[in-house]
């Protein structure tokens, strides 16, 4: 079976399905290929085991974008935890920074949302669109390209692709969007060059219950070994739930995974300086190797990279999903503007404009996160003192501090 589409999006996670949803009001025929559709249980978060291992700190720009495509309201309120404060401190000294929403006239800085609920809300919205067809429980097996010398082409100016799925179906399109994650099959097949390196760190994630309330605050402690973040989770019980991301060396992560729950809870409490009292319980733990990756280009010959297929970033500021969602927004925006001018979605100038808009912002954020990581890895006493002094100085400069938090929230970006 062969079907023709204006666009084939490979990867129906948060970023890929957001792009499809953003183009639902166009005349484009879109195929969305996803190996496994997300499932979000209807239960409220009552215990650690109810919380998804993967959560995202969705900033205000992401919230506005998801609202504009009628998805934000479909994420259950009981699974969205607004945070209005951030507390960041140097575990090797006295430096600290505090961000609060009311300082810049905002009710909140963002929301902590479990990934499966965001992804599920997006897929449910996409399923209702007549111009989008979802191909689930299947993967891309092979891609064939027919260049302008092939007689099968109707338009000799544009390459066409046959995307063969492992269920025997074949999709035909002039535009492939790679939203298939950090280990993108499409990116590797299209031979995009990347700059990448291992951090030699793992991100250990799990959900926990703390003795004291999280105060609707996102907490981060920096150490020479990495970053420990406590992210607030909304609970429908009296329990104080958080999701943690503990960036640490591979050896430390392996040791932490082998601890029993009581031993892990004690070490976690100590590493967090008991800011929220004792860690009373914890759920399953998973350690994910961390790797920085950035494609040298985002588009070529009708193949476009978005989200983690284009860039992966250290999780210390929780910006990975936000950058990916902005990729989806900008690509959809450029395609819509092109359609109004009578240009096809695969037009190379449209895709190049997407790259020019997104690459500088993604690179800026990646450089900033890499600089933070290296800054907190230094062990020289003088540099450590300067680091602590600098953090405290920034905390006293409202103009500088407010600019930083506005950039992190993405509220300066205009989303239609």
mmCIF file of C-alpha atoms in Angstrom:
data_model
loop_
_atom_site.group_PDB
_atom_site.id
_atom_site.type_symbol
_atom_site.label_atom_id
_atom_site.label_comp_id
_atom_site.label_asym_id
_atom_site.label_seq_id
_atom_site.Cartn_x
_atom_site.Cartn_y
_atom_site.Cartn_z
ATOM 1 C CA UNK A 1 0.000 0.000 0.000
ATOM 2 C CA UNK A 2 1.317 3.445 -0.950
ATOM 3 C CA UNK A 3 -0.083 6.765 0.239
ATOM 4 C CA UNK A 4 0.998 10.275 -0.715
ATOM 5 C CA UNK A 5 1.325 13.142 1.803
ATOM 6 C CA UNK A 6 2.543 16.734 1.764
ATOM 7 C CA UNK A 7 4.542 16.016 4.926
ATOM 8 C CA UNK A 8 5.635 12.948 6.848
ATOM 9 C CA UNK A 9 6.580 13.537 10.491
ATOM 10 C CA UNK A 10 8.663 10.683 11.881
ATOM 11 C CA UNK A 11 8.218 10.674 15.647
ATOM 12 C CA UNK A 12 4.930 11.352 17.412
ATOM 13 C CA UNK A 13 6.285 12.418 20.769
ATOM 14 C CA UNK A 14 5.725 15.859 22.272
ATOM 15 C CA UNK A 15 7.596 17.816 19.582
ATOM 16 C CA UNK A 16 6.452 15.874 16.522
ATOM 17 C CA UNK A 17 2.792 15.821 17.517
ATOM 18 C CA UNK A 18 2.966 19.530 18.446
ATOM 19 C CA UNK A 19 4.097 20.313 14.905
ATOM 20 C CA UNK A 20 1.240 18.259 13.463
ATOM 21 C CA UNK A 21 -1.267 19.987 15.749
ATOM 22 C CA UNK A 22 0.077 23.411 14.775
ATOM 23 C CA UNK A 23 -0.600 22.602 11.097
ATOM 24 C CA UNK A 24 -4.062 21.154 11.664
ATOM 25 C CA UNK A 25 -5.727 24.310 10.347
ATOM 26 C CA UNK A 26 -3.977 24.057 6.953
ATOM 27 C CA UNK A 27 -4.812 22.099 3.801
ATOM 28 C CA UNK A 28 -1.661 20.030 4.110
ATOM 29 C CA UNK A 29 -2.015 16.258 4.217
ATOM 30 C CA UNK A 30 0.193 15.051 7.074
ATOM 31 C CA UNK A 31 1.358 11.592 8.157
ATOM 32 C CA UNK A 32 2.563 11.144 11.734
ATOM 33 C CA UNK A 33 4.583 7.977 12.358
ATOM 34 C CA UNK A 34 5.001 6.851 15.961
ATOM 35 C CA UNK A 35 6.201 3.502 17.295
ATOM 36 C CA UNK A 36 4.085 3.610 20.443
ATOM 37 C CA UNK A 37 1.323 6.101 21.219
ATOM 38 C CA UNK A 38 1.529 7.594 24.730
ATOM 39 C CA UNK A 39 -0.820 6.394 27.427
ATOM 40 C CA UNK A 40 -1.754 8.629 30.353
ATOM 41 C CA UNK A 41 -3.666 6.942 33.190
ATOM 42 C CA UNK A 42 -6.646 8.793 34.597
ATOM 43 C CA UNK A 43 -5.545 8.388 38.218
ATOM 44 C CA UNK A 44 -4.395 11.330 40.310
ATOM 45 C CA UNK A 45 -0.882 11.476 41.759
ATOM 46 C CA UNK A 46 -1.195 9.995 45.223
ATOM 47 C CA UNK A 47 2.051 8.056 45.579
ATOM 48 C CA UNK A 48 5.550 8.189 44.097
ATOM 49 C CA UNK A 49 4.651 5.255 41.867
ATOM 50 C CA UNK A 50 1.855 7.310 40.232
ATOM 51 C CA UNK A 51 4.300 9.865 38.824
ATOM 52 C CA UNK A 52 5.898 9.414 35.396
ATOM 53 C CA UNK A 53 9.666 9.013 35.490
ATOM 54 C CA UNK A 54 10.021 11.678 32.788
ATOM 55 C CA UNK A 55 8.749 15.184 33.545
ATOM 56 C CA UNK A 56 9.337 18.543 31.868
ATOM 57 C CA UNK A 57 9.559 22.090 33.163
ATOM 58 C CA UNK A 58 7.337 23.723 30.539
ATOM 59 C CA UNK A 59 7.988 27.465 30.430
ATOM 60 C CA UNK A 60 5.467 30.190 29.659
ATOM 61 C CA UNK A 61 6.293 30.244 25.950
ATOM 62 C CA UNK A 62 5.533 26.520 25.724
ATOM 63 C CA UNK A 63 2.330 27.014 27.689
ATOM 64 C CA UNK A 64 1.197 29.775 25.305
ATOM 65 C CA UNK A 65 2.042 27.639 22.267
ATOM 66 C CA UNK A 66 0.185 24.596 23.603
ATOM 67 C CA UNK A 67 -2.779 26.834 24.449
ATOM 68 C CA UNK A 68 -2.795 28.259 20.906
ATOM 69 C CA UNK A 69 -3.237 24.756 19.468
ATOM 70 C CA UNK A 70 -5.951 23.884 22.040
ATOM 71 C CA UNK A 71 -3.839 21.318 23.871
ATOM 72 C CA UNK A 72 -2.971 22.958 27.196
ATOM 73 C CA UNK A 73 -6.550 22.704 28.481
ATOM 74 C CA UNK A 74 -6.566 18.969 27.700
ATOM 75 C CA UNK A 75 -3.730 18.274 30.153
ATOM 76 C CA UNK A 76 -5.450 17.460 33.481
ATOM 77 C CA UNK A 77 -5.117 20.243 36.033
ATOM 78 C CA UNK A 78 -4.346 17.599 38.636
ATOM 79 C CA UNK A 79 -1.151 16.720 36.728
ATOM 80 C CA UNK A 80 0.124 20.264 36.078
ATOM 81 C CA UNK A 81 2.059 21.828 38.937
ATOM 82 C CA UNK A 82 2.664 25.549 38.543
ATOM 83 C CA UNK A 83 5.851 26.766 40.166
ATOM 84 C CA UNK A 84 6.267 30.424 41.040
ATOM 85 C CA UNK A 85 9.735 30.309 42.574
ATOM 86 C CA UNK A 86 13.185 28.938 41.846
ATOM 87 C CA UNK A 87 15.929 28.442 44.422
ATOM 88 C CA UNK A 88 19.456 27.813 43.144
ATOM 89 C CA UNK A 89 22.485 27.517 45.381
ATOM 90 C CA UNK A 90 26.127 26.459 45.311
ATOM 91 C CA UNK A 91 26.570 23.308 47.338
ATOM 92 C CA UNK A 92 30.275 24.099 47.715
ATOM 93 C CA UNK A 93 29.806 27.607 49.129
ATOM 94 C CA UNK A 94 27.335 30.337 50.012
ATOM 95 C CA UNK A 95 26.328 31.631 46.578
ATOM 96 C CA UNK A 96 22.620 31.551 45.777
ATOM 97 C CA UNK A 97 19.991 33.024 43.455
ATOM 98 C CA UNK A 98 16.252 33.253 44.029
ATOM 99 C CA UNK A 99 13.741 33.892 41.255
ATOM 100 C CA UNK A 100 10.106 34.735 41.953
ATOM 101 C CA UNK A 101 7.278 35.262 39.507
ATOM 102 C CA UNK A 102 5.805 38.279 41.253
ATOM 103 C CA UNK A 103 9.103 40.149 40.775
ATOM 104 C CA UNK A 104 8.316 40.382 37.061
ATOM 105 C CA UNK A 105 4.547 40.564 37.392
ATOM 106 C CA UNK A 106 3.921 36.882 36.609
ATOM 107 C CA UNK A 107 1.755 34.489 38.574
ATOM 108 C CA UNK A 108 4.090 31.587 37.800
ATOM 109 C CA UNK A 109 7.357 30.817 36.054
ATOM 110 C CA UNK A 110 6.218 27.586 34.444
ATOM 111 C CA UNK A 111 4.666 24.184 35.077
ATOM 112 C CA UNK A 112 6.116 20.795 35.911
ATOM 113 C CA UNK A 113 4.187 18.316 33.790
ATOM 114 C CA UNK A 114 4.679 14.594 33.356
ATOM 115 C CA UNK A 115 5.682 13.886 29.764
ATOM 116 C CA UNK A 116 3.063 11.211 29.194
ATOM 117 C CA UNK A 117 0.232 13.659 29.936
ATOM 118 C CA UNK A 118 1.570 16.317 27.573
ATOM 119 C CA UNK A 119 2.174 13.734 24.836
ATOM 120 C CA UNK A 120 -1.222 12.101 25.359
ATOM 121 C CA UNK A 121 -3.082 15.431 25.168
ATOM 122 C CA UNK A 122 -1.271 16.262 21.923
ATOM 123 C CA UNK A 123 -2.039 12.895 20.334
ATOM 124 C CA UNK A 124 -5.705 13.126 21.322
ATOM 125 C CA UNK A 125 -5.901 16.521 19.652
ATOM 126 C CA UNK A 126 -4.149 15.291 16.510
ATOM 127 C CA UNK A 127 -6.446 12.259 16.231
ATOM 128 C CA UNK A 128 -9.416 14.594 15.753
ATOM 129 C CA UNK A 129 -7.903 16.352 12.735
ATOM 130 C CA UNK A 130 -9.052 15.329 9.263
ATOM 131 C CA UNK A 131 -5.813 16.295 7.521
ATOM 132 C CA UNK A 132 -3.575 14.205 9.807
ATOM 133 C CA UNK A 133 -3.231 10.421 9.671
ATOM 134 C CA UNK A 134 -1.408 8.608 12.458
ATOM 135 C CA UNK A 135 0.591 5.474 11.712
ATOM 136 C CA UNK A 136 1.187 3.836 15.090
ATOM 137 C CA UNK A 137 2.791 0.616 16.271
ATOM 138 C CA UNK A 138 5.226 0.828 13.387
ATOM 139 C CA UNK A 139 8.652 2.251 12.587
ATOM 140 C CA UNK A 140 10.462 3.500 9.517
ATOM 141 C CA UNK A 141 12.254 0.551 7.968
ATOM 142 C CA UNK A 142 13.837 2.248 4.957
ATOM 143 C CA UNK A 143 13.772 5.530 3.040
ATOM 144 C CA UNK A 144 14.237 5.684 -0.703
ATOM 145 C CA UNK A 145 15.013 8.895 -2.545
ATOM 146 C CA UNK A 146 14.087 9.610 -6.134
ATOM 147 C CA UNK A 147 16.038 12.606 -7.367
ATOM 148 C CA UNK A 148 15.231 14.945 -10.244
ATOM 149 C CA UNK A 149 16.617 12.557 -12.844
ATOM 150 C CA UNK A 150 13.978 9.951 -12.057
ATOM 151 C CA UNK A 151 10.996 9.746 -14.351
ATOM 152 C CA UNK A 152 8.651 9.131 -11.445
ATOM 153 C CA UNK A 153 8.900 12.784 -10.448
ATOM 154 C CA UNK A 154 6.094 15.151 -11.267
ATOM 155 C CA UNK A 155 8.258 18.124 -10.316
ATOM 156 C CA UNK A 156 11.855 17.931 -11.489
ATOM 157 C CA UNK A 157 12.930 20.615 -8.980
ATOM 158 C CA UNK A 158 12.348 18.594 -5.824
ATOM 159 C CA UNK A 159 13.411 15.233 -4.521
ATOM 160 C CA UNK A 160 10.681 12.813 -3.489
ATOM 161 C CA UNK A 161 10.870 10.170 -0.825
ATOM 162 C CA UNK A 162 9.383 6.740 -0.314
ATOM 163 C CA UNK A 163 9.218 6.031 3.425
ATOM 164 C CA UNK A 164 8.829 2.289 3.939
ATOM 165 C CA UNK A 165 7.303 1.221 7.265
ATOM 166 C CA UNK A 166 7.938 -2.150 8.878
ATOM 167 C CA UNK A 167 4.234 -2.999 8.622
ATOM 168 C CA UNK A 168 4.471 -3.069 4.833
ATOM 169 C CA UNK A 169 3.003 0.378 4.171
ATOM 170 C CA UNK A 170 4.821 2.993 2.100
ATOM 171 C CA UNK A 171 4.422 6.777 2.445
ATOM 172 C CA UNK A 172 5.310 9.124 -0.410
ATOM 173 C CA UNK A 173 6.263 12.752 0.267
ATOM 174 C CA UNK A 174 8.518 15.664 -0.659
ATOM 175 C CA UNK A 175 9.031 16.634 2.989
ATOM 176 C CA UNK A 176 10.225 14.517 5.903
ATOM 177 C CA UNK A 177 10.402 16.002 9.389
ATOM 178 C CA UNK A 178 12.692 14.137 11.783
ATOM 179 C CA UNK A 179 11.174 14.347 15.254
ATOM 180 C CA UNK A 180 12.436 10.911 16.228
ATOM 181 C CA UNK A 181 14.632 11.908 19.127
ATOM 182 C CA UNK A 182 18.289 12.047 20.036
ATOM 183 C CA UNK A 183 19.110 8.798 18.211
ATOM 184 C CA UNK A 184 17.249 9.896 15.108
ATOM 185 C CA UNK A 185 17.091 7.300 12.350
ATOM 186 C CA UNK A 186 16.110 9.965 9.822
ATOM 187 C CA UNK A 187 18.985 12.290 10.771
ATOM 188 C CA UNK A 188 21.519 9.508 10.447
ATOM 189 C CA UNK A 189 20.024 8.265 7.180
ATOM 190 C CA UNK A 190 20.124 11.766 5.665
ATOM 191 C CA UNK A 191 23.752 12.100 6.809
ATOM 192 C CA UNK A 192 23.413 15.340 8.764
ATOM 193 C CA UNK A 193 26.695 16.309 10.370
ATOM 194 C CA UNK A 194 26.633 16.875 14.134
ATOM 195 C CA UNK A 195 28.896 18.192 16.848
ATOM 196 C CA UNK A 196 28.580 16.010 19.916
ATOM 197 C CA UNK A 197 30.339 14.806 23.017
ATOM 198 C CA UNK A 198 29.583 12.844 26.158
ATOM 199 C CA UNK A 199 29.237 14.709 29.431
ATOM 200 C CA UNK A 200 30.504 11.615 31.271
ATOM 201 C CA UNK A 201 27.474 12.166 33.456
ATOM 202 C CA UNK A 202 24.187 10.360 33.922
ATOM 203 C CA UNK A 203 20.854 11.915 34.778
ATOM 204 C CA UNK A 204 19.282 9.828 37.542
ATOM 205 C CA UNK A 205 15.525 10.356 37.681
ATOM 206 C CA UNK A 206 12.851 9.209 40.094
ATOM 207 C CA UNK A 207 9.886 10.507 42.070
ATOM 208 C CA UNK A 208 10.035 11.037 45.811
ATOM 209 C CA UNK A 209 8.005 12.054 48.854
ATOM 210 C CA UNK A 210 9.539 14.674 51.148
ATOM 211 C CA UNK A 211 8.895 15.517 54.764
ATOM 212 C CA UNK A 212 8.221 19.212 54.043
ATOM 213 C CA UNK A 213 6.115 20.859 51.287
ATOM 214 C CA UNK A 214 7.925 21.881 48.095
ATOM 215 C CA UNK A 215 6.304 25.353 48.280
ATOM 216 C CA UNK A 216 5.548 25.334 44.524
ATOM 217 C CA UNK A 217 9.253 25.940 44.025
ATOM 218 C CA UNK A 218 11.826 24.399 41.667
ATOM 219 C CA UNK A 219 15.003 23.715 43.648
ATOM 220 C CA UNK A 220 18.537 23.200 42.306
ATOM 221 C CA UNK A 221 21.770 22.484 44.131
ATOM 222 C CA UNK A 222 25.030 22.747 42.165
ATOM 223 C CA UNK A 223 28.065 20.720 43.157
ATOM 224 C CA UNK A 224 31.394 19.813 41.585
ATOM 225 C CA UNK A 225 29.947 16.406 40.688
ATOM 226 C CA UNK A 226 26.778 17.747 39.047
ATOM 227 C CA UNK A 227 23.343 19.228 39.648
ATOM 228 C CA UNK A 228 20.543 17.967 41.860
ATOM 229 C CA UNK A 229 17.058 19.294 41.081
ATOM 230 C CA UNK A 230 13.841 18.815 43.046
ATOM 231 C CA UNK A 231 10.838 19.626 40.849
ATOM 232 C CA UNK A 232 7.378 20.065 42.428
ATOM 233 C CA UNK A 233 4.613 17.600 41.574
ATOM 234 C CA UNK A 234 0.947 18.280 42.282
ATOM 235 C CA UNK A 235 -0.491 15.685 44.625
ATOM 236 C CA UNK A 236 -4.128 14.984 45.381
ATOM 237 C CA UNK A 237 -3.161 13.552 48.776
ATOM 238 C CA UNK A 238 -1.455 15.029 51.813
ATOM 239 C CA UNK A 239 1.890 13.783 50.567
ATOM 240 C CA UNK A 240 4.614 16.138 49.332
ATOM 241 C CA UNK A 241 5.723 14.783 45.955
ATOM 242 C CA UNK A 242 8.673 15.845 43.811
ATOM 243 C CA UNK A 243 10.443 14.558 40.746
ATOM 244 C CA UNK A 244 14.224 14.612 40.926
ATOM 245 C CA UNK A 245 16.929 14.865 38.285
ATOM 246 C CA UNK A 246 20.357 14.086 39.722
ATOM 247 C CA UNK A 247 23.189 14.775 37.284
ATOM 248 C CA UNK A 248 26.242 12.884 38.487
ATOM 249 C CA UNK A 249 29.158 10.836 37.271
ATOM 250 C CA UNK A 250 28.434 7.436 35.776
ATOM 251 C CA UNK A 251 30.155 5.765 38.717
ATOM 252 C CA UNK A 252 28.037 7.680 41.235
ATOM 253 C CA UNK A 253 24.864 6.888 39.305
ATOM 254 C CA UNK A 254 25.696 3.182 39.240
ATOM 255 C CA UNK A 255 26.307 3.210 42.994
ATOM 256 C CA UNK A 256 23.044 5.051 43.681
ATOM 257 C CA UNK A 257 21.056 2.590 41.570
ATOM 258 C CA UNK A 258 22.354 -0.315 43.660
ATOM 259 C CA UNK A 259 21.250 1.190 46.996
ATOM 260 C CA UNK A 260 18.083 -0.013 48.674
ATOM 261 C CA UNK A 261 15.321 2.556 49.121
ATOM 262 C CA UNK A 262 16.210 3.537 52.700
ATOM 263 C CA UNK A 263 19.892 4.027 51.866
ATOM 264 C CA UNK A 264 19.060 6.012 48.730
ATOM 265 C CA UNK A 265 16.593 8.239 50.577
ATOM 266 C CA UNK A 266 19.204 9.039 53.234
ATOM 267 C CA UNK A 267 21.915 9.881 50.690
ATOM 268 C CA UNK A 268 19.471 11.986 48.676
ATOM 269 C CA UNK A 269 18.388 13.909 51.782
ATOM 270 C CA UNK A 270 22.003 14.643 52.672
ATOM 271 C CA UNK A 271 22.922 15.640 49.111
ATOM 272 C CA UNK A 272 20.011 18.084 49.111
ATOM 273 C CA UNK A 273 21.030 19.447 52.521
ATOM 274 C CA UNK A 274 17.608 18.476 53.903
ATOM 275 C CA UNK A 275 16.057 21.603 52.372
ATOM 276 C CA UNK A 276 12.700 19.805 52.319
ATOM 277 C CA UNK A 277 13.369 17.688 55.366
ATOM 278 C CA UNK A 278 13.891 13.964 55.049
ATOM 279 C CA UNK A 279 13.093 12.036 51.881
ATOM 280 C CA UNK A 280 10.423 9.652 53.145
ATOM 281 C CA UNK A 281 9.994 7.409 50.122
ATOM 282 C CA UNK A 282 11.151 7.070 46.538
ATOM 283 C CA UNK A 283 9.990 5.292 43.427
ATOM 284 C CA UNK A 284 11.816 3.404 40.708
ATOM 285 C CA UNK A 285 15.167 4.882 39.631
ATOM 286 C CA UNK A 286 16.567 5.156 36.121
ATOM 287 C CA UNK A 287 19.914 6.639 35.027
ATOM 288 C CA UNK A 288 20.139 8.160 31.550
ATOM 289 C CA UNK A 289 23.541 8.900 29.944
ATOM 290 C CA UNK A 290 23.860 12.611 29.125
ATOM 291 C CA UNK A 291 25.225 13.733 25.784
ATOM 292 C CA UNK A 292 25.459 17.110 24.075
ATOM 293 C CA UNK A 293 24.587 17.054 20.381
ATOM 294 C CA UNK A 294 23.886 19.734 17.793
ATOM 295 C CA UNK A 295 23.337 19.315 14.071
ATOM 296 C CA UNK A 296 25.421 21.634 11.888
ATOM 297 C CA UNK A 297 22.339 22.226 9.753
ATOM 298 C CA UNK A 298 18.641 21.638 10.371
ATOM 299 C CA UNK A 299 17.437 21.081 6.805
ATOM 300 C CA UNK A 300 18.564 19.785 3.437
ATOM 301 C CA UNK A 301 16.849 18.314 0.395
ATOM 302 C CA UNK A 302 13.416 18.321 1.955
ATOM 303 C CA UNK A 303 14.469 16.711 5.266
ATOM 304 C CA UNK A 304 14.099 18.831 8.422
ATOM 305 C CA UNK A 305 15.280 18.219 11.987
ATOM 306 C CA UNK A 306 13.348 19.390 15.046
ATOM 307 C CA UNK A 307 13.637 18.772 18.778
ATOM 308 C CA UNK A 308 16.179 16.259 20.051
ATOM 309 C CA UNK A 309 16.895 15.121 16.500
ATOM 310 C CA UNK A 310 18.448 18.574 15.979
ATOM 311 C CA UNK A 311 19.870 19.253 19.441
ATOM 312 C CA UNK A 312 20.219 17.701 22.865
ATOM 313 C CA UNK A 313 21.180 19.745 25.876
ATOM 314 C CA UNK A 314 22.213 19.243 29.503
ATOM 315 C CA UNK A 315 19.067 19.010 31.681
ATOM 316 C CA UNK A 316 20.332 21.435 34.341
ATOM 317 C CA UNK A 317 17.910 24.198 33.265
ATOM 318 C CA UNK A 318 15.129 21.963 31.967
ATOM 319 C CA UNK A 319 15.094 23.675 28.573
ATOM 320 C CA UNK A 320 15.243 20.669 26.226
ATOM 321 C CA UNK A 321 11.509 20.224 25.600
ATOM 322 C CA UNK A 322 10.960 23.988 25.494
ATOM 323 C CA UNK A 323 13.531 24.379 22.720
ATOM 324 C CA UNK A 324 11.908 21.533 20.816
ATOM 325 C CA UNK A 325 8.429 23.028 21.124
ATOM 326 C CA UNK A 326 9.742 26.331 19.812
ATOM 327 C CA UNK A 327 11.233 24.434 16.864
ATOM 328 C CA UNK A 328 7.763 23.063 16.136
ATOM 329 C CA UNK A 329 6.147 26.485 16.498
ATOM 330 C CA UNK A 330 8.632 28.264 14.225
ATOM 331 C CA UNK A 331 8.605 25.563 11.541
ATOM 332 C CA UNK A 332 4.790 25.604 11.484
ATOM 333 C CA UNK A 333 4.826 29.415 11.373
ATOM 334 C CA UNK A 334 7.199 29.503 8.395
ATOM 335 C CA UNK A 335 5.214 26.855 6.504
ATOM 336 C CA UNK A 336 1.940 28.716 7.102
ATOM 337 C CA UNK A 337 3.426 31.972 5.869
ATOM 338 C CA UNK A 338 4.733 30.157 2.801
ATOM 339 C CA UNK A 339 1.355 28.596 2.065
ATOM 340 C CA UNK A 340 -0.215 32.062 2.123
ATOM 341 C CA UNK A 341 2.263 33.055 -0.598
ATOM 342 C CA UNK A 342 1.479 29.978 -2.650
ATOM 343 C CA UNK A 343 4.670 28.104 -1.749
ATOM 344 C CA UNK A 344 4.703 24.359 -1.000
ATOM 345 C CA UNK A 345 5.624 23.162 2.485
ATOM 346 C CA UNK A 346 8.875 21.647 1.185
ATOM 347 C CA UNK A 347 10.095 24.947 -0.299
ATOM 348 C CA UNK A 348 13.808 25.212 0.507
ATOM 349 C CA UNK A 349 13.623 28.931 1.330
ATOM 350 C CA UNK A 350 10.931 28.309 3.968
ATOM 351 C CA UNK A 351 12.975 25.574 5.572
ATOM 352 C CA UNK A 352 16.107 27.741 5.519
ATOM 353 C CA UNK A 353 14.182 30.513 7.303
ATOM 354 C CA UNK A 354 13.214 28.043 10.017
ATOM 355 C CA UNK A 355 16.880 27.134 10.458
ATOM 356 C CA UNK A 356 17.964 30.789 10.632
ATOM 357 C CA UNK A 357 15.358 31.558 13.278
ATOM 358 C CA UNK A 358 15.997 28.562 15.493
ATOM 359 C CA UNK A 359 19.706 27.763 15.290
ATOM 360 C CA UNK A 360 21.014 30.941 17.033
ATOM 361 C CA UNK A 361 18.593 30.592 19.932
ATOM 362 C CA UNK A 362 19.299 26.880 20.403
ATOM 363 C CA UNK A 363 23.051 27.454 20.242
ATOM 364 C CA UNK A 364 22.865 30.332 22.727
ATOM 365 C CA UNK A 365 21.025 28.171 25.248
ATOM 366 C CA UNK A 366 23.393 25.256 24.716
ATOM 367 C CA UNK A 367 26.472 27.445 25.201
ATOM 368 C CA UNK A 368 24.970 28.940 28.358
ATOM 369 C CA UNK A 369 24.248 25.505 29.846
ATOM 370 C CA UNK A 370 27.705 24.227 28.948
ATOM 371 C CA UNK A 371 29.264 27.294 30.583
ATOM 372 C CA UNK A 372 27.246 26.748 33.774
ATOM 373 C CA UNK A 373 28.286 23.111 33.898
ATOM 374 C CA UNK A 374 31.968 23.948 33.511
ATOM 375 C CA UNK A 375 31.769 26.845 35.947
ATOM 376 C CA UNK A 376 30.491 24.605 38.722
ATOM 377 C CA UNK A 377 33.016 21.886 37.953
ATOM 378 C CA UNK A 378 36.012 24.068 38.853
ATOM 379 C CA UNK A 379 37.838 23.175 42.046
ATOM 380 C CA UNK A 380 40.270 26.082 42.302
ATOM 381 C CA UNK A 381 39.508 27.939 45.586
ATOM 382 C CA UNK A 382 39.830 31.398 44.010
ATOM 383 C CA UNK A 383 37.492 30.550 41.121
ATOM 384 C CA UNK A 384 35.068 28.906 43.544
ATOM 385 C CA UNK A 385 35.031 32.089 45.635
ATOM 386 C CA UNK A 386 34.438 34.207 42.519
ATOM 387 C CA UNK A 387 31.610 31.884 41.488
ATOM 388 C CA UNK A 388 29.875 32.264 44.833
ATOM 389 C CA UNK A 389 30.427 36.007 44.851
ATOM 390 C CA UNK A 390 29.018 36.267 41.334
ATOM 391 C CA UNK A 391 25.858 34.302 42.199
ATOM 392 C CA UNK A 392 25.162 36.461 45.231
ATOM 393 C CA UNK A 393 25.874 39.626 43.238
ATOM 394 C CA UNK A 394 23.422 38.636 40.507
ATOM 395 C CA UNK A 395 20.836 37.856 43.177
ATOM 396 C CA UNK A 396 21.103 41.470 44.369
ATOM 397 C CA UNK A 397 20.715 42.959 40.872
ATOM 398 C CA UNK A 398 17.015 42.816 40.068
ATOM 399 C CA UNK A 399 17.412 44.042 36.472
ATOM 400 C CA UNK A 400 19.926 41.314 35.603
ATOM 401 C CA UNK A 401 18.060 38.620 37.511
ATOM 402 C CA UNK A 402 14.715 39.499 35.937
ATOM 403 C CA UNK A 403 16.257 39.452 32.460
ATOM 404 C CA UNK A 404 17.607 35.948 33.091
ATOM 405 C CA UNK A 405 14.272 34.596 34.274
ATOM 406 C CA UNK A 406 12.382 36.225 31.389
ATOM 407 C CA UNK A 407 14.722 34.545 28.918
ATOM 408 C CA UNK A 408 14.257 31.195 30.646
ATOM 409 C CA UNK A 409 10.467 31.636 30.592
ATOM 410 C CA UNK A 410 10.533 32.587 26.930
ATOM 411 C CA UNK A 411 7.950 35.318 27.576
ATOM 412 C CA UNK A 412 9.741 37.769 25.265
ATOM 413 C CA UNK A 413 8.937 35.580 22.274
ATOM 414 C CA UNK A 414 5.835 36.455 20.321
ATOM 415 C CA UNK A 415 3.588 33.485 19.713
ATOM 416 C CA UNK A 416 0.520 34.117 17.567
#
